[in-house]
PDB file of C-alpha atoms in Angstrom:
ATOM      1  CA  ALA A  23     -16.109   0.498 -17.145  1.00 66.00           C
ATOM      2  CA  GLU A  24     -16.886  -2.956 -15.765  1.00 71.00           C
ATOM      3  CA  ARG A  25     -14.790  -4.518 -18.527  1.00 74.00           C
ATOM      4  CA  GLU A  26     -11.908  -2.168 -17.645  1.00 73.00           C
ATOM      5  CA  ALA A  27     -12.193  -3.137 -13.985  1.00 66.00           C
ATOM      6  CA  ARG A  28     -11.991  -6.807 -14.914  1.00 68.00           C
ATOM      7  CA  LYS A  29      -8.871  -6.151 -17.018  1.00 68.00           C
ATOM      8  CA  VAL A  30      -7.195  -4.361 -14.092  1.00 65.00           C
ATOM      9  CA  LEU A  31      -8.061  -7.169 -11.706  1.00 62.00           C
ATOM     10  CA  ALA A  32      -6.789  -9.804 -14.165  1.00 62.00           C
ATOM     11  CA  ALA A  33      -3.490  -7.944 -14.563  1.00 62.00           C
ATOM     12  CA  GLN A  34      -3.074  -7.778 -10.786  1.00 56.00           C
ATOM     13  CA  GLN A  35      -3.723 -11.506 -10.452  1.00 53.00           C
ATOM     14  CA  GLN A  36      -1.030 -12.288 -13.034  1.00 57.00           C
ATOM     15  CA  SER A  37       1.581 -10.155 -11.256  1.00 61.00           C
ATOM     16  CA  ARG A  38       3.896 -11.574  -8.655  1.00 75.00           C
ATOM     17  CA  GLU A  39       2.514  -9.221  -6.004  1.00 80.00           C
ATOM     18  CA  VAL A  40       1.300 -10.589  -2.681  1.00 84.00           C
ATOM     19  CA  PHE A  41      -1.121  -8.755  -0.426  1.00 83.00           C
ATOM     20  CA  LEU A  42      -0.719  -9.349   3.325  1.00 85.00           C
ATOM     21  CA  PRO A  43      -2.793  -6.691   5.096  1.00 86.00           C
ATOM     22  CA  SER A  44      -1.940  -8.254   8.457  1.00 87.00           C
ATOM     23  CA  VAL A  45       1.618  -6.909   8.159  1.00 89.00           C
ATOM     24  CA  HIS A  46       1.540  -4.137   5.523  1.00 90.00           C
ATOM     25  CA  PRO A  47      -1.119  -2.040   3.751  1.00 89.00           C
ATOM     26  CA  HIS A  48       0.452  -2.240   0.267  1.00 89.00           C
ATOM     27  CA  PRO A  49       1.146  -5.163  -2.082  1.00 88.00           C
ATOM     28  CA  LEU A  50       4.545  -6.830  -1.706  1.00 90.00           C
ATOM     29  CA  GLU A  51       6.667  -8.329  -4.434  1.00 89.00           C
ATOM     30  CA  PRO A  52       9.524 -10.838  -4.251  1.00 90.00           C
ATOM     31  CA  CYS A  53      12.864  -9.073  -3.999  1.00 88.00           C
ATOM     32  CA  TYR A  54      15.927 -10.661  -2.392  1.00 88.00           C
ATOM     33  CA  ARG A  55      17.989  -8.009  -0.591  1.00 87.00           C
ATOM     34  CA  ARG A  56      20.970  -9.006   1.498  1.00 88.00           C
ATOM     35  CA  SER A  57      21.680  -5.509   2.829  1.00 88.00           C
ATOM     36  CA  ASN A  58      18.113  -4.597   3.912  1.00 90.00           C
ATOM     37  CA  TYR A  59      16.561  -5.471   7.248  1.00 92.00           C
ATOM     38  CA  CYS A  60      13.111  -6.841   8.021  1.00 94.00           C
ATOM     39  CA  ASP A  61      10.618  -4.190   9.115  1.00 94.00           C
ATOM     40  CA  VAL A  62       8.277  -6.682  10.811  1.00 93.00           C
ATOM     41  CA  ARG A  63      10.712  -8.106  13.385  1.00 92.00           C
ATOM     42  CA  GLY A  64       8.326 -10.829  14.490  1.00 91.00           C
ATOM     43  CA  PRO A  65       9.143 -13.946  16.551  1.00 92.00           C
ATOM     44  CA  GLY A  66      12.062 -15.849  15.014  1.00 93.00           C
ATOM     45  CA  CYS A  67      12.809 -12.969  12.611  1.00 93.00           C
ATOM     46  CA  LYS A  68      16.009 -13.402  10.575  1.00 90.00           C
ATOM     47  CA  TYR A  69      16.329  -9.567  10.065  1.00 90.00           C
ATOM     48  CA  ALA A  70      18.354 -10.127   6.885  1.00 92.00           C
ATOM     49  CA  PRO A  71      18.210 -10.989   4.090  1.00 92.00           C
ATOM     50  CA  THR A  72      14.766  -9.756   3.130  1.00 92.00           C
ATOM     51  CA  MET A  73      12.706 -11.644   0.564  1.00 92.00           C
ATOM     52  CA  TYR A  74       9.788  -9.279  -0.190  1.00 92.00           C
ATOM     53  CA  THR A  75       9.563  -5.510  -0.564  1.00 92.00           C
ATOM     54  CA  CYS A  76       6.952  -2.810  -1.010  1.00 89.00           C
ATOM     55  CA  THR A  77       7.579  -0.751  -4.126  1.00 81.00           C
ATOM     56  CA  GLU A  78       5.235   2.004  -2.922  1.00 87.00           C
ATOM     57  CA  CYS A  79       7.062   2.870   0.305  1.00 87.00           C
ATOM     58  CA  VAL A  80       9.949   5.295   0.541  1.00 85.00           C
ATOM     59  CA  PRO A  81      12.164   4.413   2.302  1.00 87.00           C
ATOM     60  CA  ALA A  82      11.880   0.753   1.373  1.00 89.00           C
ATOM     61  CA  TRP A  83       9.707  -1.533   3.465  1.00 93.00           C
ATOM     62  CA  ASP A  84      10.986  -5.128   3.541  1.00 95.00           C
ATOM     63  CA  ILE A  85      10.117  -8.437   5.193  1.00 94.00           C
ATOM     64  CA  CYS A  86      12.234 -11.558   5.755  1.00 94.00           C
ATOM     65  CA  GLN A  87      11.051 -15.026   4.737  1.00 94.00           C
ATOM     66  CA  THR A  88      10.398 -16.100   8.347  1.00 94.00           C
ATOM     67  CA  CYS A  89       8.086 -13.157   9.105  1.00 94.00           C
ATOM     68  CA  PHE A  90       6.447 -13.538   5.691  1.00 93.00           C
ATOM     69  CA  ASP A  91       5.742 -17.238   6.339  1.00 92.00           C
ATOM     70  CA  LYS A  92       4.350 -16.519   9.842  1.00 92.00           C
ATOM     71  CA  ALA A  93       2.142 -13.585   8.766  1.00 90.00           C
ATOM     72  CA  PRO A  94      -1.574 -14.264   9.289  1.00 88.00           C
ATOM     73  CA  ARG A  95      -3.372 -14.828   5.997  1.00 80.00           C
ATOM     74  CA  ASP A  96      -6.860 -13.446   5.500  1.00 66.00           C
ATOM     75  CA  GLU A  97      -8.034 -15.415   2.493  1.00 55.00           C
ATOM     76  CA  ALA A  98     -11.410 -13.657   2.353  1.00 49.00           C
ATOM     77  CA  GLY A  99      -9.918 -10.143   2.412  1.00 48.00           C
ATOM     78  CA  PRO A 100      -8.411  -9.703  -1.059  1.00 51.00           C
ATOM     79  CA  SER A 101     -11.305 -11.273  -2.945  1.00 53.00           C
ATOM     80  CA  ALA A 102     -13.791  -9.183  -0.970  1.00 55.00           C
ATOM     81  CA  VAL A 103     -11.784  -6.073  -1.834  1.00 58.00           C
ATOM     82  CA  LYS A 104     -11.676  -7.058  -5.513  1.00 60.00           C
ATOM     83  CA  ASP A 105     -15.423  -7.688  -5.534  1.00 62.00           C
ATOM     84  CA  SER A 106     -16.196  -4.351  -3.912  1.00 67.00           C
ATOM     85  CA  LEU A 107     -13.852  -2.574  -6.340  1.00 70.00           C
ATOM     86  CA  ALA A 108     -15.567  -4.181  -9.319  1.00 70.00           C
ATOM     87  CA  ASP A 109     -18.973  -3.234  -7.879  1.00 71.00           C
ATOM     88  CA  LEU A 110     -17.867   0.343  -7.302  1.00 75.00           C
ATOM     89  CA  LEU A 111     -16.489   0.707 -10.824  1.00 75.00           C
ATOM     90  CA  HIS A 112     -19.711  -0.736 -12.232  1.00 72.00           C
ATOM     91  CA  GLU A 113     -21.800   1.758 -10.215  1.00 76.00           C
ATOM     92  CA  ILE A 114     -19.610   4.615 -11.440  1.00 77.00           C
ATOM     93  CA  SER A 115     -20.127   3.503 -15.025  1.00 73.00           C
ATOM     94  CA  LEU A 116     -23.904   3.731 -14.500  1.00 75.00           C
ATOM     95  CA  ALA A 117     -23.815   7.155 -12.806  1.00 73.00           C
ATOM     96  CA  THR A 118     -25.484  10.073 -14.564  1.00 71.00           C
ATOM     97  CA  HIS A 119     -24.580  13.744 -14.594  1.00 64.00           C
ATOM     98  CA  ASP A 120     -27.196  16.008 -13.010  1.00 64.00           C
ATOM     99  CA  GLU A 121     -26.607  19.601 -14.118  1.00 61.00           C
ATOM    100  CA  GLU A 122     -29.611  20.918 -12.191  1.00 63.00           C
ATOM    101  CA  GLY A 123     -29.076  18.796  -9.101  1.00 59.00           C
ATOM    102  CA  GLY A 124     -26.017  20.633  -7.869  1.00 57.00           C
ATOM    103  CA  ASP A 125     -23.029  18.645  -9.080  1.00 53.00           C
ATOM    104  CA  ALA A 126     -21.745  21.685 -10.988  1.00 53.00           C
ATOM    105  CA  GLY A 127     -18.523  21.513  -8.965  1.00 52.00           C
ATOM    106  CA  GLU A 128     -17.608  18.346 -10.845  1.00 53.00           C
ATOM    107  CA  ASP A 129     -16.531  17.744 -14.404  1.00 51.00           C
ATOM    108  CA  ASP A 130     -18.257  15.318 -16.787  1.00 53.00           C
ATOM    109  CA  MET A 131     -16.274  12.368 -15.426  1.00 53.00           C
ATOM    110  CA  GLY A 132     -17.420  12.993 -11.836  1.00 51.00           C
ATOM    111  CA  ASP A 133     -14.013  14.199 -10.672  1.00 53.00           C
ATOM    112  CA  ALA A 134     -13.961  17.272  -8.492  1.00 54.00           C
ATOM    113  CA  ILE A 135     -12.627  20.299 -10.345  1.00 55.00           C
ATOM    114  CA  ALA A 136      -9.228  21.236  -8.913  1.00 55.00           C
ATOM    115  CA  GLU A 137      -8.637  24.678  -7.488  1.00 55.00           C
ATOM    116  CA  GLU A 138      -5.985  26.761  -9.241  1.00 55.00           C
ATOM    117  CA  ASP A 139      -3.699  26.543  -6.173  1.00 56.00           C
ATOM    118  CA  ASP A 140      -3.826  22.733  -6.356  1.00 58.00           C
ATOM    119  CA  GLU A 141      -1.833  22.600  -9.601  1.00 61.00           C
ATOM    120  CA  ASP A 142       1.484  22.954  -7.745  1.00 66.00           C
ATOM    121  CA  VAL A 143       0.717  20.135  -5.298  1.00 70.00           C
ATOM    122  CA  ASP A 144       2.378  16.804  -6.073  1.00 74.00           C
ATOM    123  CA  ILE A 145       0.154  14.228  -4.384  1.00 76.00           C
ATOM    124  CA  ASN A 146       2.700  11.439  -4.909  1.00 77.00           C
ATOM    125  CA  GLN A 147       5.421  13.494  -3.231  1.00 79.00           C
ATOM    126  CA  LEU A 148       3.129  14.256  -0.272  1.00 80.00           C
ATOM    127  CA  PHE A 149       2.341  10.540   0.029  1.00 80.00           C
ATOM    128  CA  ARG A 150       6.036   9.580  -0.056  1.00 83.00           C
ATOM    129  CA  GLN A 151       6.808  12.187   2.619  1.00 84.00           C
ATOM    130  CA  ALA A 152       4.019  10.881   4.838  1.00 83.00           C
ATOM    131  CA  GLN A 153       5.262   7.290   4.404  1.00 85.00           C
ATOM    132  CA  ALA A 154       8.839   8.350   5.215  1.00 84.00           C
ATOM    133  CA  GLN A 155       7.641  10.164   8.348  1.00 86.00           C
ATOM    134  CA  ARG A 156       5.578   7.148   9.387  1.00 86.00           C
ATOM    135  CA  HIS A 157       8.604   4.879   8.936  1.00 83.00           C
ATOM    136  CA  ALA A 158      10.846   7.297  10.899  1.00 83.00           C
ATOM    137  CA  ASP A 159       8.274   7.461  13.721  1.00 83.00           C
ATOM    138  CA  SER A 160       8.103   3.663  13.790  1.00 80.00           C
ATOM    139  CA  MET A 161      11.887   3.361  13.960  1.00 80.00           C
ATOM    140  CA  GLN A 162      12.005   5.922  16.799  1.00 81.00           C
ATOM    141  CA  ARG A 163       9.335   4.003  18.746  1.00 79.00           C
ATOM    142  CA  ASP A 164      11.334   0.790  18.259  1.00 76.00           C
ATOM    143  CA  GLU A 165      14.482   2.473  19.570  1.00 76.00           C
ATOM    144  CA  GLU A 166      12.608   3.841  22.588  1.00 75.00           C
ATOM    145  CA  GLU A 167      11.145   0.403  23.357  1.00 72.00           C
ATOM    146  CA  THR A 168      14.611  -1.155  23.080  1.00 69.00           C
ATOM    147  CA  GLU A 169      16.037   1.446  25.475  1.00 69.00           C
ATOM    148  CA  GLU A 170      13.223   0.810  27.974  1.00 67.00           C
ATOM    149  CA  GLU A 171      13.836  -2.953  27.802  1.00 63.00           C
ATOM    150  CA  GLU A 172      17.545  -2.464  28.566  1.00 60.00           C
ATOM    151  CA  PHE A 173      16.796  -0.802  31.923  1.00 57.00           C
TER     152      PHE A 173
END
């Protein structure tokens, strides 16, 4: 499992993804979009075009080059996350199954056994809906703040 974790981490390092937790919780990848607007709207923001996008968010989450360049960088964050992920995967690989100790509600891989009603639940769809609602709430707050500033 540790070898698999190292392969995953190596593949992520070779990708063009950038992780800036100070502005967005997901990795961003370069993507020039003239018709999209920057979701950060920081000081000096160019609004459009956007230069980076999140492929996990629906609707799209984008950032212009100015906001990207001004975003605070936490150099220790990503490597610390990678180290803790590798440690966690290593610990999982060493875990043992205890049939008498009460982990009967788990399968041999340590995953919780799903209830029958859970089969119809699409976790990815629920996540996309939550992200869309979060984005809509953010846009509404921005509109309300703009209206308050006009008065």
